[in-house]
Coordinates of C-alpha atoms in Angstrom, one line a residue:
M239 CA -9.9 -29.4 -30.5
N240 CA -10.2 -28.7 -27.0
K241 CA -7.5 -28.0 -24.6
Y242 CA -7.1 -31.3 -22.7
E243 CA -6.6 -33.2 -25.9
L244 CA -4.2 -31.3 -27.3
A245 CA -2.8 -31.3 -24.2
K246 CA -2.5 -35.1 -24.1
K247 CA -1.0 -34.9 -27.7
I248 CA 1.9 -32.6 -26.6
T249 CA 2.9 -35.4 -23.9
Q250 CA 3.0 -38.0 -26.8
L251 CA 5.3 -36.2 -29.1
D252 CA 8.5 -37.4 -29.5
G253 CA 11.9 -35.7 -29.5
L254 CA 11.2 -33.2 -26.7
T255 CA 12.1 -33.4 -23.2
N256 CA 9.7 -33.4 -20.2
E257 CA 10.6 -29.8 -19.5
E258 CA 9.6 -28.8 -22.9
K259 CA 6.6 -30.7 -22.9
A260 CA 5.6 -29.5 -19.4
S261 CA 6.7 -26.0 -20.4
L262 CA 3.9 -26.1 -23.7
V263 CA 1.2 -27.1 -21.8
E264 CA 1.8 -24.6 -19.3
L265 CA 1.9 -22.3 -22.0
L266 CA -1.6 -23.7 -23.7
R267 CA -3.4 -23.2 -19.8
S268 CA -2.4 -19.6 -19.9
Q269 CA -3.6 -18.8 -23.3
K270 CA -6.3 -16.1 -22.5
K271 CA -9.8 -14.9 -24.2
Y272 CA -9.5 -11.9 -22.8
G273 CA -6.8 -9.3 -21.3
L274 CA -3.6 -7.9 -22.0
V275 CA -1.2 -10.2 -23.4
W276 CA 2.8 -9.4 -23.9
E277 CA 5.7 -12.0 -24.8
D278 CA 7.5 -12.4 -21.1
K279 CA 11.0 -12.0 -21.1
P280 CA 13.1 -13.1 -17.6
E281 CA 15.4 -10.6 -15.9
E282 CA 18.6 -11.4 -14.8
I283 CA 17.5 -10.8 -10.9
E284 CA 15.1 -13.0 -11.6
T285 CA 17.9 -15.9 -12.8
R286 CA 19.3 -14.9 -9.7
L287 CA 16.4 -15.7 -7.4
V288 CA 15.8 -18.9 -8.6
D289 CA 18.7 -20.0 -6.6
E290 CA 19.3 -17.4 -3.7
L291 CA 17.1 -15.2 -1.3
P292 CA 17.0 -11.7 -0.5
V293 CA 17.8 -10.5 3.0
L294 CA 17.8 -6.9 4.2
T295 CA 20.7 -6.1 6.3
E296 CA 21.0 -2.8 8.1
V297 CA 23.8 -0.2 7.6
P298 CA 23.5 0.7 11.3
E299 CA 26.4 3.9 10.8
R300 CA 23.4 5.8 8.5
A301 CA 20.9 5.5 11.2
I302 CA 19.1 8.4 12.0
V303 CA 17.7 8.2 15.6
S304 CA 15.2 11.0 17.0
D305 CA 15.7 11.6 21.1
S306 CA 11.8 11.2 20.8
P307 CA 10.3 8.2 21.9
D308 CA 7.1 8.0 19.8
A309 CA 9.2 9.5 16.5
P310 CA 7.8 6.5 13.4
N311 CA 10.5 4.6 11.9
H312 CA 10.8 5.0 8.3
I313 CA 13.2 2.7 6.1
L314 CA 15.3 3.2 2.9
I315 CA 16.5 0.0 1.2
E316 CA 18.9 0.1 -1.2
G317 CA 19.2 -2.5 -3.6
D318 CA 16.9 -4.0 -6.9
N319 CA 13.5 -3.4 -6.3
L320 CA 12.2 -7.0 -6.8
E321 CA 14.8 -8.2 -4.2
A322 CA 13.5 -5.7 -1.9
L323 CA 9.9 -6.3 -2.5
T324 CA 10.4 -10.2 -2.0
A325 CA 12.1 -9.5 1.6
L326 CA 9.0 -7.0 2.2
A327 CA 6.7 -10.0 1.4
Y328 CA 7.4 -11.9 4.5
T329 CA 7.9 -8.4 6.7
H330 CA 4.6 -6.8 5.3
E331 CA 2.0 -9.0 3.9
G332 CA -1.1 -6.9 4.2
K333 CA 0.7 -4.3 5.9
I334 CA 1.2 -1.5 3.3
D335 CA -1.8 1.1 3.9
V336 CA -0.6 3.2 0.5
I337 CA 2.0 2.4 -2.2
Y338 CA 2.7 5.2 -4.3
I339 CA 5.3 4.5 -7.2
D340 CA 6.5 6.6 -10.4
P341 CA 8.0 3.9 -12.4
P342 CA 9.8 4.8 -15.8
Y343 CA 7.7 5.5 -18.1
N344 CA 9.7 3.8 -20.9
T345 CA 10.3 6.7 -23.3
G346 CA 12.9 5.1 -25.1
N347 CA 15.2 8.1 -24.1
K348 CA 17.2 6.2 -21.7
D349 CA 14.9 5.6 -18.6
F350 CA 14.3 2.1 -18.5
V351 CA 17.2 -0.3 -18.0
Y352 CA 16.4 -3.7 -18.1
N353 CA 19.2 -6.5 -17.3
D354 CA 21.8 -3.6 -17.4
S355 CA 21.0 -2.4 -20.7
F356 CA 18.6 1.0 -21.8
V357 CA 15.8 0.0 -23.7
D358 CA 15.3 2.0 -26.9
R359 CA 12.4 2.7 -28.9
E360 CA 13.7 0.5 -31.5
D361 CA 13.8 -3.0 -29.3
G362 CA 11.0 -4.9 -31.0
Y363 CA 10.4 -6.4 -27.2
R364 CA 10.4 -3.0 -25.6
H365 CA 6.9 -2.7 -24.3
S366 CA 7.1 -6.5 -23.5
K367 CA 9.7 -5.7 -21.4
W368 CA 8.2 -3.2 -19.6
L369 CA 5.1 -4.7 -19.3
S370 CA 6.9 -8.1 -17.5
F371 CA 9.0 -5.9 -15.6
M372 CA 6.1 -4.6 -13.7
N373 CA 3.8 -7.3 -13.7
K374 CA 6.2 -9.0 -11.6
R375 CA 6.6 -6.2 -9.3
L376 CA 3.0 -5.1 -9.0
Q377 CA 1.6 -8.7 -8.2
I378 CA 3.7 -8.7 -4.9
A379 CA 2.8 -5.1 -4.3
K380 CA -0.5 -6.7 -4.5
S381 CA 0.0 -9.0 -1.6
L382 CA 1.5 -6.3 0.5
L383 CA -1.4 -4.0 0.5
S384 CA -3.6 -4.1 3.8
S385 CA -7.4 -4.9 3.0
G386 CA -8.4 -1.4 2.6
G387 CA -5.2 -0.4 1.1
V388 CA -4.6 1.7 -2.0
I389 CA -1.9 2.3 -4.7
F390 CA -1.4 5.4 -7.2
I391 CA 0.9 5.1 -10.1
S392 CA 2.5 7.4 -11.9
I393 CA 3.0 7.3 -15.9
D394 CA 2.7 9.1 -19.2
D395 CA 1.2 8.6 -22.4
N396 CA 4.2 6.1 -23.0
E397 CA 2.8 3.4 -21.0
Q398 CA -0.5 4.7 -20.2
A399 CA -2.9 2.2 -21.6
P400 CA -0.9 -1.0 -21.1
L401 CA -0.6 0.3 -17.2
R402 CA -4.3 0.6 -16.8
L403 CA -5.4 -3.3 -18.4
L404 CA -2.6 -4.6 -16.6
C405 CA -3.4 -3.0 -13.3
D406 CA -7.5 -4.5 -14.5
E407 CA -5.9 -7.8 -14.2
I408 CA -4.2 -8.0 -11.2
F409 CA -6.0 -5.9 -9.0
G410 CA -9.5 -6.3 -10.6
C411 CA -11.1 -3.6 -12.6
N412 CA -13.7 -3.4 -10.0
N413 CA -11.2 -2.1 -7.7
Y414 CA -10.4 0.5 -10.5
E415 CA -10.5 3.9 -8.7
A416 CA -9.8 6.9 -11.1
T417 CA -7.2 8.0 -13.5
I418 CA -6.2 11.9 -12.3
T419 CA -5.1 14.0 -15.3
Y420 CA -2.0 16.5 -13.4
V421 CA -0.5 19.0 -15.3
R422 CA 3.2 18.5 -15.4
K423 CA 4.9 20.8 -17.3
T424 CA 2.9 24.2 -17.7
S425 CA 4.6 24.9 -21.3
G426 CA 4.3 21.6 -22.7
K427 CA 7.0 19.8 -24.2
Q428 CA 7.8 21.7 -27.1
D429 CA 9.6 18.8 -28.6
S430 CA 6.8 16.4 -29.6
A431 CA 4.7 16.2 -32.5
N432 CA 2.0 18.2 -33.4
F433 CA 0.6 19.2 -29.7
A434 CA 3.1 20.1 -26.7
K435 CA 2.1 17.5 -23.9
S436 CA 1.9 19.4 -21.0
T437 CA 0.1 16.7 -18.7
E438 CA 0.6 13.4 -16.9
Y439 CA -1.4 10.5 -15.6
I440 CA -2.0 8.6 -12.1
L441 CA -3.8 5.5 -11.7
V442 CA -5.4 4.6 -8.4
Y443 CA -6.5 1.2 -7.9
S444 CA -7.7 0.0 -4.4
K445 CA -7.2 -3.5 -2.8
N446 CA -10.8 -4.2 -2.0
S447 CA -12.6 -1.3 -2.6
E448 CA -12.9 -0.9 0.9
W449 CA -10.6 2.4 0.9
I450 CA -12.0 5.8 1.5
A451 CA -10.4 9.0 0.4
S452 CA -10.3 11.9 2.1
A453 CA -12.3 14.9 1.6
L454 CA -11.4 18.7 0.3
P455 CA -12.5 21.5 2.7
A456 CA -15.5 23.1 0.3
N457 CA -14.4 26.5 -1.1
E458 CA -16.2 29.1 -1.1
K459 CA -18.5 28.9 -4.2
V460 CA -19.8 25.8 -2.6
T461 CA -20.3 27.2 0.4
N462 CA -22.3 30.1 -1.0
R463 CA -25.0 28.1 -2.2
Y464 CA -25.9 27.9 1.8
N465 CA -27.9 31.0 1.3
K466 CA -30.6 30.0 3.9
V467 CA -30.8 30.1 7.4
D468 CA -33.1 28.5 9.9
T469 CA -34.6 29.7 13.5
Q470 CA -31.2 28.8 15.2
G471 CA -29.0 30.5 12.7
R472 CA -27.9 27.4 10.8
K473 CA -26.8 27.8 7.2
Y474 CA -28.4 25.5 4.8
R475 CA -29.3 25.0 1.2
E476 CA -32.3 23.4 -0.5
T477 CA -32.5 20.2 -2.2
D478 CA -34.9 18.1 -4.1
L479 CA -35.8 14.8 -2.5
R480 CA -36.6 13.4 -5.7
K481 CA -34.0 11.1 -7.5
T482 CA -32.8 12.9 -10.7
G483 CA -30.3 11.0 -13.1
N484 CA -29.4 7.7 -13.6
A485 CA -31.6 4.8 -12.0
D486 CA -34.4 8.1 -11.0
R487 CA -37.6 5.8 -11.8
R488 CA -40.0 4.1 -9.8
I489 CA -39.0 0.5 -11.3
D490 CA -35.4 1.0 -10.6
R491 CA -36.2 1.3 -6.8
P492 CA -39.8 0.4 -5.9
L493 CA -39.6 0.9 -2.3
M494 CA -38.5 4.4 -2.3
Y495 CA -42.2 5.2 -4.3
Y496 CA -44.2 6.2 -1.6
P497 CA -46.1 9.1 -0.5
F498 CA -45.9 12.0 1.4
Y499 CA -49.2 13.8 2.9
Y500 CA -49.0 18.0 3.3
N501 CA -51.4 20.1 5.1
P502 CA -50.2 23.4 4.2
I503 CA -52.4 25.3 7.1
T504 CA -51.1 24.1 9.6
K505 CA -47.9 22.8 7.5
D506 CA -48.3 19.4 9.1
L507 CA -45.6 16.4 7.3
I508 CA -46.6 13.0 7.3
V509 CA -44.8 10.1 5.3
R510 CA -46.5 6.8 4.4
Q511 CA -45.4 4.1 2.4
D512 CA -48.4 3.3 0.7
I513 CA -52.0 5.6 0.0
D514 CA -53.7 6.6 2.9
E515 CA -57.2 7.3 1.8
Q516 CA -58.1 9.1 5.6
L517 CA -55.3 11.9 4.9
Q518 CA -56.3 12.4 1.5
K519 CA -59.4 14.4 2.2
D520 CA -57.5 16.8 4.3
Y521 CA -53.9 16.8 2.8
I522 CA -51.7 17.3 -0.5
E523 CA -50.6 13.8 -1.6
I524 CA -46.8 14.0 -2.9
F525 CA -45.7 11.6 -4.9
P526 CA -42.1 11.6 -6.6
I527 CA -43.4 12.9 -10.0
K528 CA -40.8 13.8 -13.2
P529 CA -41.4 16.7 -15.0
D530 CA -42.9 14.4 -17.5
N531 CA -45.5 13.1 -15.5
T532 CA -43.8 10.0 -15.4
E533 CA -43.3 7.8 -11.8
G534 CA -39.9 8.5 -10.6
R535 CA -38.8 7.8 -7.0
W536 CA -37.3 9.9 -3.7
R537 CA -33.4 9.9 -2.7
W538 CA -34.3 8.0 0.4
A539 CA -36.0 5.1 1.4
K540 CA -39.0 5.8 3.8
N541 CA -37.6 4.9 7.1
T542 CA -34.8 7.3 6.3
A543 CA -37.2 10.0 5.5
E544 CA -39.1 9.1 9.0
D545 CA -36.3 9.4 11.0
N546 CA -35.8 12.9 8.8
L547 CA -38.6 14.3 8.9
Q548 CA -37.6 17.7 10.8
N549 CA -35.1 18.1 8.2
L550 CA -37.6 18.1 5.3
E551 CA -40.5 20.6 4.0
A552 CA -43.3 20.2 1.6
K553 CA -43.0 23.3 -1.1
E554 CA -44.8 24.2 -4.6
M555 CA -42.4 24.0 -7.3
P556 CA -41.2 27.1 -8.3
R557 CA -41.7 26.5 -12.2
Y558 CA -45.1 23.9 -12.1
K559 CA -48.0 26.0 -10.4
G560 CA -50.0 23.7 -8.0
K561 CA -47.2 21.0 -7.8
Y562 CA -45.8 20.1 -4.4
T563 CA -42.2 18.0 -4.0
I564 CA -40.2 17.2 -0.8
Y565 CA -36.9 19.3 -0.1
E566 CA -34.0 18.3 2.2
K567 CA -32.7 21.1 4.4
D568 CA -29.2 20.3 3.8
Y569 CA -27.0 21.9 6.4
I570 CA -23.2 23.2 5.9
D571 CA -22.2 22.0 9.1
K572 CA -24.3 18.4 8.5
N573 CA -23.4 15.9 12.0
E574 CA -21.3 19.0 13.2
N575 CA -18.8 18.1 10.6
E576 CA -17.0 20.8 8.4
R577 CA -18.8 20.8 4.8
T578 CA -16.3 19.0 2.5
V579 CA -16.1 18.1 -1.3
K580 CA -14.9 15.4 -3.3
E581 CA -11.5 15.5 -5.0
H582 CA -11.7 16.3 -9.1
T583 CA -9.9 13.8 -11.4
S584 CA -7.8 17.1 -13.0
W585 CA -5.6 19.1 -11.4
D586 CA -4.1 21.9 -12.8
R587 CA -2.1 24.2 -9.9
K588 CA 1.4 25.4 -10.2
D589 CA 2.9 24.0 -6.8
F590 CA 2.2 20.3 -8.7
N591 CA 4.1 21.0 -11.9
S592 CA 7.9 19.8 -12.6
D593 CA 9.5 23.5 -12.4
N594 CA 8.2 24.2 -8.7
A595 CA 10.1 20.2 -8.1
M596 CA 13.3 21.2 -9.4
M597 CA 13.1 24.3 -7.3
D598 CA 12.2 22.7 -4.1
F599 CA 14.9 20.5 -4.7
K600 CA 17.5 23.0 -5.7
E601 CA 16.4 24.3 -2.4
L602 CA 17.6 21.2 -0.3
G603 CA 21.5 21.9 -2.2
F604 CA 20.7 19.5 -4.8
G605 CA 21.2 20.2 -8.5
N606 CA 19.8 19.4 -11.7
Q607 CA 22.9 17.0 -12.4
D608 CA 22.1 15.3 -9.3
F609 CA 18.8 14.1 -10.0
P610 CA 17.3 15.2 -13.8
F611 CA 13.0 14.9 -13.4
P612 CA 12.0 14.9 -9.2
K613 CA 8.3 14.6 -8.3
S614 CA 6.7 17.6 -7.0
T615 CA 7.0 17.0 -2.9
D616 CA 3.2 19.1 -3.1
L617 CA 1.9 16.9 -5.6
I618 CA 3.1 14.0 -3.1
Q619 CA 2.1 15.4 -0.2
H620 CA -1.5 16.0 -1.8
I621 CA -1.8 12.2 -2.5
I622 CA -0.7 11.2 1.2
F623 CA -3.5 13.4 2.1
L624 CA -5.9 11.8 0.0
S625 CA -4.8 8.4 1.0
N626 CA -6.9 9.1 3.8
Y627 CA -3.7 6.8 6.7
L628 CA -3.1 9.1 9.4
D629 CA -1.1 6.0 11.2
G630 CA -0.5 3.9 8.1
V631 CA 2.7 2.8 6.5
Y632 CA 3.6 3.9 3.5
L633 CA 5.6 2.7 0.2
D634 CA 7.6 4.0 -2.6
F635 CA 9.3 0.5 -4.6
F636 CA 10.8 3.6 -7.3
A637 CA 11.9 6.2 -4.4
G638 CA 14.6 8.2 -6.9
S639 CA 15.1 11.3 -5.3
G640 CA 12.9 10.3 -2.5
T641 CA 10.0 13.1 -2.7
T642 CA 7.6 10.6 -1.0
L643 CA 9.6 10.3 2.5
Q644 CA 10.0 14.2 2.6
A645 CA 6.5 14.8 1.7
L646 CA 5.1 12.3 4.1
M647 CA 7.2 13.7 7.1
R648 CA 6.2 17.2 6.2
Q649 CA 2.4 16.2 6.1
N650 CA 2.6 14.3 9.5
A651 CA 4.1 17.5 11.1
E652 CA 1.0 19.8 9.5
D653 CA -1.7 17.1 10.7
G654 CA -0.1 15.5 13.7
G655 CA 0.1 11.9 12.0
H656 CA 2.1 9.1 12.8
R657 CA 2.5 7.6 9.4
K658 CA 5.9 5.3 8.7
C659 CA 7.4 5.4 4.9
I660 CA 9.7 2.8 2.8
L661 CA 11.7 3.4 0.1
V662 CA 13.2 1.1 -2.2
T663 CA 16.0 2.4 -5.1
N664 CA 19.1 1.0 -6.3
N665 CA 22.5 2.5 -6.0
E666 CA 23.4 3.8 -9.6
N667 CA 25.5 6.7 -9.8
N668 CA 25.1 6.4 -6.5
I669 CA 21.6 7.7 -6.0
C670 CA 20.8 6.1 -2.8
E671 CA 23.8 7.2 -0.7
E672 CA 24.1 10.3 -1.8
V673 CA 20.6 11.8 -3.5
T674 CA 17.4 10.1 -1.5
Y675 CA 19.5 9.5 1.8
E676 CA 21.2 12.9 1.8
R677 CA 18.1 14.4 0.8
N678 CA 16.3 13.1 3.9
K679 CA 18.5 13.4 6.6
R680 CA 18.7 16.8 5.9
V681 CA 15.0 16.9 6.0
I682 CA 15.2 15.4 9.5
Q683 CA 18.5 17.1 10.8
G684 CA 18.1 20.8 9.3
Y685 CA 19.7 22.6 6.3
T686 CA 20.7 25.5 4.4
T687 CA 19.5 27.1 1.2
P688 CA 21.9 28.0 -1.3
K689 CA 20.1 31.7 -0.4
G690 CA 22.1 30.9 3.0
E691 CA 18.4 30.4 5.0
D692 CA 18.4 28.3 7.7
I693 CA 15.7 25.7 7.6
E694 CA 14.5 23.9 11.0
G695 CA 14.6 20.3 10.5
L696 CA 11.4 17.7 10.8
H697 CA 13.6 15.9 13.9
D698 CA 10.8 13.6 15.4
N699 CA 11.5 11.2 12.7
N700 CA 13.9 8.2 12.5
L701 CA 15.6 7.0 9.5
R702 CA 17.1 3.3 9.3
Y703 CA 19.0 2.1 6.1
Y704 CA 19.3 -1.1 4.9
R705 CA 20.6 -3.2 1.8
T706 CA 19.6 -6.5 0.3
T707 CA 21.8 -9.5 0.4
L708 CA 21.6 -12.6 -1.3
L709 CA 22.0 -16.1 0.4
S710 CA 21.7 -19.5 -0.9
R711 CA 18.2 -21.3 -0.9
D712 CA 19.5 -24.4 -0.7
K713 CA 18.3 -25.9 2.7
S714 CA 21.2 -27.0 4.3
V715 CA 21.3 -26.6 8.4
K716 CA 24.3 -24.0 7.6
N717 CA 22.5 -22.0 5.1
M718 CA 19.0 -22.2 7.3
R719 CA 21.7 -20.8 9.8
Q720 CA 23.1 -17.8 8.2
L721 CA 19.4 -16.8 6.9
V722 CA 18.2 -16.6 10.3
R723 CA 21.0 -14.8 12.0
L724 CA 21.1 -12.3 9.0
A725 CA 17.3 -12.1 9.3
T726 CA 17.2 -10.2 12.5
D727 CA 17.4 -6.9 10.8
M728 CA 14.0 -7.9 8.8
L729 CA 12.7 -9.3 11.9
C730 CA 13.0 -5.7 13.7
I731 CA 11.2 -4.1 10.4
K732 CA 8.7 -6.6 10.5
N733 CA 7.9 -5.9 14.6
D734 CA 8.7 -2.5 14.2
I735 CA 11.5 -2.7 17.2
Y736 CA 15.2 -1.5 17.2
T737 CA 16.2 -1.7 20.5
E738 CA 18.3 -4.3 22.1
A739 CA 18.5 -5.1 25.5
P740 CA 19.3 -6.7 28.6
F741 CA 17.1 -10.7 28.7
C742 CA 15.4 -11.0 32.0
G743 CA 18.1 -9.0 33.5
K744 CA 21.3 -10.5 31.7
N745 CA 23.2 -10.3 28.5
I746 CA 22.9 -12.9 26.3
N747 CA 25.8 -13.8 23.8
P748 CA 24.6 -13.1 20.8
N749 CA 25.6 -16.1 18.8
I750 CA 22.9 -17.8 21.0
A751 CA 20.1 -15.2 21.2
R752 CA 19.4 -11.5 21.0
Y753 CA 16.8 -9.6 22.9
F754 CA 14.7 -6.2 22.1
D755 CA 12.5 -3.9 23.6
N756 CA 11.5 -0.7 23.4
G757 CA 9.9 0.2 26.6
Q758 CA 6.3 0.9 25.6
G759 CA 5.3 -3.2 25.4
N760 CA 6.9 -4.4 22.5
R761 CA 9.3 -7.0 23.2
M762 CA 11.4 -9.4 20.4
L763 CA 14.2 -12.5 21.4
V764 CA 15.5 -14.6 18.0
I765 CA 17.5 -17.6 19.5
Y766 CA 20.1 -19.2 17.1
E767 CA 21.2 -21.8 19.4
E768 CA 17.8 -24.0 19.8
R769 CA 19.5 -26.0 22.7
A770 CA 19.7 -22.4 24.9
I771 CA 16.0 -22.9 25.2
Q772 CA 15.7 -24.5 28.3
L773 CA 18.1 -21.8 30.2
L774 CA 16.2 -18.7 28.3
V775 CA 12.7 -20.2 29.5
Q776 CA 13.9 -20.5 32.9
L777 CA 15.1 -17.0 32.7
M778 CA 11.4 -16.2 32.0
A779 CA 10.3 -18.1 34.2
Q780 CA 11.9 -16.2 37.3
T781 CA 10.7 -12.9 36.1
E782 CA 7.6 -11.6 37.4
D783 CA 4.8 -11.8 34.2
D784 CA 3.6 -8.2 33.5
G785 CA 1.1 -9.2 31.4
I786 CA 3.4 -8.4 27.8
K787 CA 3.6 -10.9 25.6
T788 CA 7.2 -11.7 24.1
M789 CA 7.4 -12.5 20.2
V790 CA 10.1 -15.7 20.0
Y791 CA 11.2 -16.5 17.0
V792 CA 13.3 -19.7 17.5
F793 CA 15.8 -21.6 15.0
S794 CA 14.1 -25.0 13.8
P795 CA 14.8 -27.4 11.1
G796 CA 11.1 -27.8 10.7
A797 CA 7.9 -25.7 11.3
D798 CA 7.9 -26.8 15.1
P799 CA 9.2 -23.8 17.3
Y800 CA 9.9 -26.1 20.3
T801 CA 6.3 -25.2 21.6
D802 CA 6.9 -28.0 24.1
D803 CA 9.7 -26.8 25.9
F804 CA 8.3 -23.2 26.1
E805 CA 4.8 -24.8 28.2
D806 CA 6.2 -23.3 31.5
V807 CA 6.1 -19.4 30.1
A808 CA 3.3 -20.5 27.2
E809 CA 0.8 -17.1 28.0
R810 CA 3.6 -15.2 27.8
V811 CA 4.7 -15.9 24.8
K812 CA 4.2 -15.8 21.3
L813 CA 6.2 -18.6 18.9
C814 CA 7.6 -18.7 15.3
A815 CA 9.7 -21.0 13.9
L816 CA 12.6 -20.0 11.7
P817 CA 13.5 -20.2 9.1
S818 CA 10.3 -21.8 7.5
A819 CA 8.6 -18.8 8.2
I820 CA 10.2 -17.2 5.7
Y821 CA 10.3 -19.9 3.4
E822 CA 7.0 -19.9 3.4
A823 CA 6.6 -16.4 2.5
Y824 CA 9.2 -16.6 0.3
K825 CA 7.4 -19.5 -1.7
R826 CA 4.2 -17.4 -2.8
V827 CA 6.6 -14.9 -5.0
L828 CA 9.6 -16.5 -5.7
P829 CA 10.5 -18.1 -8.8
K830 CA 9.6 -21.6 -9.0
R831 CA 13.0 -24.1 -9.0
K832 CA 13.3 -26.8 -10.9
P833 CA 13.9 -29.8 -9.6
K834 CA 17.9 -31.2 -9.1
F835 CA 19.3 -34.3 -10.9
L836 CA 20.2 -37.3 -8.3
D837 CA 23.8 -36.6 -7.4
E838 CA 23.2 -32.9 -7.0
A839 CA 21.0 -33.9 -4.5
L840 CA 23.0 -36.7 -2.6
Q841 CA 25.9 -34.1 -2.6
E842 CA 23.1 -31.5 -0.6
M843 CA 22.7 -34.4 1.7
K844 CA 26.1 -35.0 2.7
A845 CA 26.8 -31.7 3.0
Q846 CA 23.5 -31.5 5.7
A847 CA 24.7 -34.4 7.4
E848 CA 28.6 -32.9 7.8
A849 CA 26.9 -29.8 9.0
E850 CA 25.2 -31.2 11.3
A851 CA 27.9 -33.2 12.4
N852 CA 29.9 -30.3 13.3
M853 CA 26.8 -28.5 15.3
Q854 CA 28.6 -30.9 18.4
Q855 CA 31.5 -28.4 18.3
T856 CA 28.7 -25.3 18.9
L857 CA 28.9 -24.0 22.9
D858 CA 28.1 -26.1 25.3
F859 CA 25.7 -25.0 27.8
G860 CA 26.3 -27.2 31.2
E861 CA 27.5 -26.2 34.2
N862 CA 31.2 -26.0 33.6
N863 CA 29.9 -23.4 30.6
D864 CA 29.6 -20.0 32.2
N865 CA 27.7 -18.3 29.0
M866 CA 25.0 -16.6 31.2
N867 CA 26.1 -14.5 33.8
E868 CA 24.6 -12.0 36.6
E869 CA 22.8 -8.2 35.6
G870 CA 25.7 -7.1 33.6
G871 CA 27.6 -10.2 32.9
E872 CA 27.9 -11.4 29.1
A873 CA 28.3 -14.7 27.6

């Protein structure tokens, strides 16, 4: 019986509610022929998000602001990472260049909390709970990645195999880049059976296979291969132009099978796409013939060979007298760049192991009891280097002790980058406040080691502290207005602008609107009271247009940001209606809501009508209400 016929029978069953029938049909549709299958285990936070929306609100007293106007703004979010990721789905969809996470490994040794309880080894749903937990977060993480983005995920043996299958499903197996194996503990875990486990893994997936990792400077072992010098003193090595390895036959790439003609007396070298009988008389004809005398192919197409003929030479093959091939002069400073090599997927470096990680952590004044298993700062810094984004946005939503931000700031200081970092962690046992925040505060402001050595801070960095807050999803006018007001901090994050300023020389009542201007061409106006639009537009029209557009967010019950009202300054603004834009972004990641019963819907309509009636008591912008004064005044 096919699925369609089975679904029809389900809809005709007696004794089931419509909701139960819909669930069975959905389950039938979701069955896969191949892939990772697990029992979905809902989280308590998911239940809350059915009826509530997360927003990010700043804790201003914890802000660390540099004197440098070019200092990157880093964000620390205290809260459940599913709530934070949902909020970031509005502020950063498609804007995150690099994600690094170190999720719980699900060892069964009190390292993975699910619905406020530790999951132990004997839990029959241990792996399903972990996969459900990771799936929800990685699905949102994918939507946050930019088109050239990349994600690095640390993991160990307990969930490495399921995680690989899960990531193949979410990111696509074609976007799998590597599984890096690195030595975490040199001595290994002596309590493990039969083998002392010393390695862990880092899975790497790109968003669309557009990502290119940074290459490493070639070491002496590589550079020593460039053992020849040309007449200009440039070092090079000779590499056979004939393709070797996979797909090295003529039938694999027929157009890359063509002849060179070489005159050993004049040293003249000519390339043709086909046989040239005239040249055959005075030249040696050279085809890409394999050692077994079968037809091979060249590494370059004929046009490429012709364009680079000055870097090619014909030579007799050392082990095959009388047979010639073509060699490329591979210069060590090709294209005037330093010779580089690709990173390997096996890392055995002392500075990446757990002992070095804890030593770094203790240098900052922390101890084992503060955070038992910090990651190596050098390890994360190397990942940041490999990620190849000097000016990118980085996210770690399992931030733990905050190693990622320290590593990122250190890498910025070393290579002059302007990377920005977003950290997310809960505050279990006060970890966010007392470890994650405090650690990076010390890194920025400077600190003294346990040995009494004063370490200069990385002062050219800003750090801002936020918490997740939940609001009702019900779309009453009261709730919508509250969402827009509380979402202002999120708008600052979204637009990377935090400096509040007078608007067109006027101080505005913050209950009406707020204006932000960083003095570097980045401006934002958030209008809470739509009846103030006319006056705000008049103020803008009276000031000189400097060609810089202002991002304007307007409270609107619908999706129209009062476009007609801004007609006089249309070329000077970019409009967005709120909270409609927030609802649209959240709708793509929040759990689906069940339809309301009729009486609930009627009650909500009644509450909305009452809220709209109460709006008539808001501030009047008539002539008798001095809500907006001259420069320096306050409304």
